């Protein structure tokens, strides 16, 4: 597992994560399984 967080502004950040690096195999229906990639944009504000 790997992850990176970048703060664009104090209220806005970007997360990037990769899970299952180096894992292979197949799902039960025969489709190849690769690494999972996640990108998350998060804004925190007050109102």
Coordinates of N, CA and C in Angstrom, one line a residue:
X1 N 0.8 -1.2 0.0 CA 0.0 0.0 0.0 C 0.9 1.2 0.0
X2 N 0.4 2.2 -0.8 CA 1.2 3.5 -0.8 C 0.1 4.6 -0.8
X3 N 0.5 5.8 -0.3 CA -0.4 6.9 -0.3 C 0.4 8.2 -0.4
X4 N -0.3 9.3 -0.9 CA 0.3 10.6 -0.9 C -0.8 11.6 -0.7
X5 N -0.5 12.6 0.1 CA -1.5 13.7 0.4 C -0.8 15.0 0.0
X6 N -1.4 15.8 -0.7 CA -0.9 17.1 -1.1 C -1.9 18.2 -0.7
X7 N -1.4 19.2 0.0 CA -2.3 20.3 0.5 C -2.2 21.4 -0.6
X8 N -3.3 21.6 -1.3 CA -3.3 22.7 -2.3 C -3.5 24.0 -1.7
X9 N -4.5 24.1 -0.8 CA -4.7 25.3 0.1 C -4.9 24.7 1.5
X10 N -5.0 25.6 2.5 CA -5.3 25.0 3.9 C -6.6 24.3 4.0
X11 N -7.6 24.6 3.1 CA -8.9 24.0 3.1 C -9.1 22.9 2.1
X12 N -8.2 22.7 1.2 CA -8.4 21.8 0.1 C -7.2 20.9 -0.1
X13 N -7.4 19.6 -0.1 CA -6.2 18.7 -0.3 C -6.6 17.5 -1.2
X14 N -5.6 16.9 -1.8 CA -5.7 15.9 -2.7 C -5.0 14.6 -2.2
X15 N -5.7 13.5 -2.2 CA -5.1 12.2 -1.7 C -5.0 11.3 -2.9
X16 N -3.9 10.6 -3.0 CA -3.8 9.5 -4.0 C -3.3 8.3 -3.3
X17 N -3.9 7.2 -3.5 CA -3.6 5.9 -2.9 C -3.6 4.8 -3.9
X18 N -2.7 3.8 -3.6 CA -2.6 2.6 -4.4 C -2.6 1.4 -3.5
X19 N -3.5 0.5 -3.7 CA -3.5 -0.7 -2.8 C -3.4 -2.0 -3.7
X20 N -2.8 -3.0 -3.1 CA -2.7 -4.3 -3.8 C -1.5 -4.2 -4.8
X21 N -0.5 -3.4 -4.6 CA 0.7 -3.4 -5.5 C 1.4 -4.7 -5.5
X22 N 1.6 -5.2 -6.7 CA 2.3 -6.5 -6.8 C 1.4 -7.7 -6.7
X23 N 0.1 -7.5 -6.4 CA -0.8 -8.6 -6.3 C -1.4 -8.9 -7.6
X24 N -1.5 -10.1 -7.9 CA -2.2 -10.5 -9.2 C -3.3 -11.5 -8.9
X25 N -3.6 -12.2 -9.9 CA -4.7 -13.2 -9.7 C -5.9 -12.9 -10.5
X26 N -6.9 -13.6 -10.3 CA -8.2 -13.5 -11.0 C -9.3 -13.4 -10.1
X27 N -10.4 -12.7 -10.5 CA -11.7 -12.8 -9.7 C -12.4 -14.1 -10.1
X28 N -13.4 -14.4 -9.3 CA -14.1 -15.7 -9.5 C -14.7 -15.8 -10.9
X29 N -15.0 -14.7 -11.6 CA -15.5 -14.8 -13.0 C -14.5 -14.8 -14.0
X30 N -13.2 -14.9 -13.6 CA -12.1 -15.0 -14.6 C -11.4 -13.7 -15.0
X31 N -11.9 -12.6 -14.6 CA -11.4 -11.3 -14.9 C -10.1 -11.1 -14.1
X32 N -9.0 -10.6 -14.8 CA -7.8 -10.3 -14.1 C -7.9 -9.2 -13.1
X33 N -7.2 -9.4 -11.9 CA -7.3 -8.4 -10.9 C -6.0 -7.7 -10.8
X34 N -6.0 -6.4 -10.8 CA -4.9 -5.5 -10.7 C -4.9 -4.7 -9.5
X35 N -4.0 -3.7 -9.4 CA -3.9 -2.8 -8.3 C -5.1 -1.9 -8.3
X36 N -5.5 -1.5 -7.1 CA -6.6 -0.5 -6.9 C -6.0 0.9 -6.8
X37 N -6.5 1.8 -7.5 CA -6.1 3.2 -7.4 C -7.2 4.1 -7.0
X38 N -6.9 5.0 -6.0 CA -7.9 5.8 -5.4 C -7.4 7.3 -5.5
X39 N -8.3 8.2 -6.0 CA -8.0 9.6 -5.9 C -9.1 10.3 -5.2
X40 N -8.8 11.1 -4.2 CA -9.8 11.8 -3.4 C -9.5 13.3 -3.3
X41 N -10.4 14.1 -3.7 CA -10.4 15.6 -3.6 C -11.2 15.9 -2.4
X42 N -10.7 16.7 -1.4 CA -11.5 17.0 -0.3 C -11.3 18.5 0.1
X43 N -12.5 19.1 0.2 CA -12.6 20.6 0.6 C -13.3 20.7 1.9
X44 N -12.7 21.4 2.8 CA -13.4 21.6 4.1 C -13.7 23.1 4.3
X45 N -14.9 23.4 4.6 CA -15.3 24.8 4.7 C -16.3 25.0 5.9
X46 N -16.5 26.2 6.2 CA -17.4 26.6 7.3 C -18.5 27.4 6.7
X47 N -19.8 27.2 7.2 CA -20.9 28.1 6.8 C -21.9 28.1 7.9

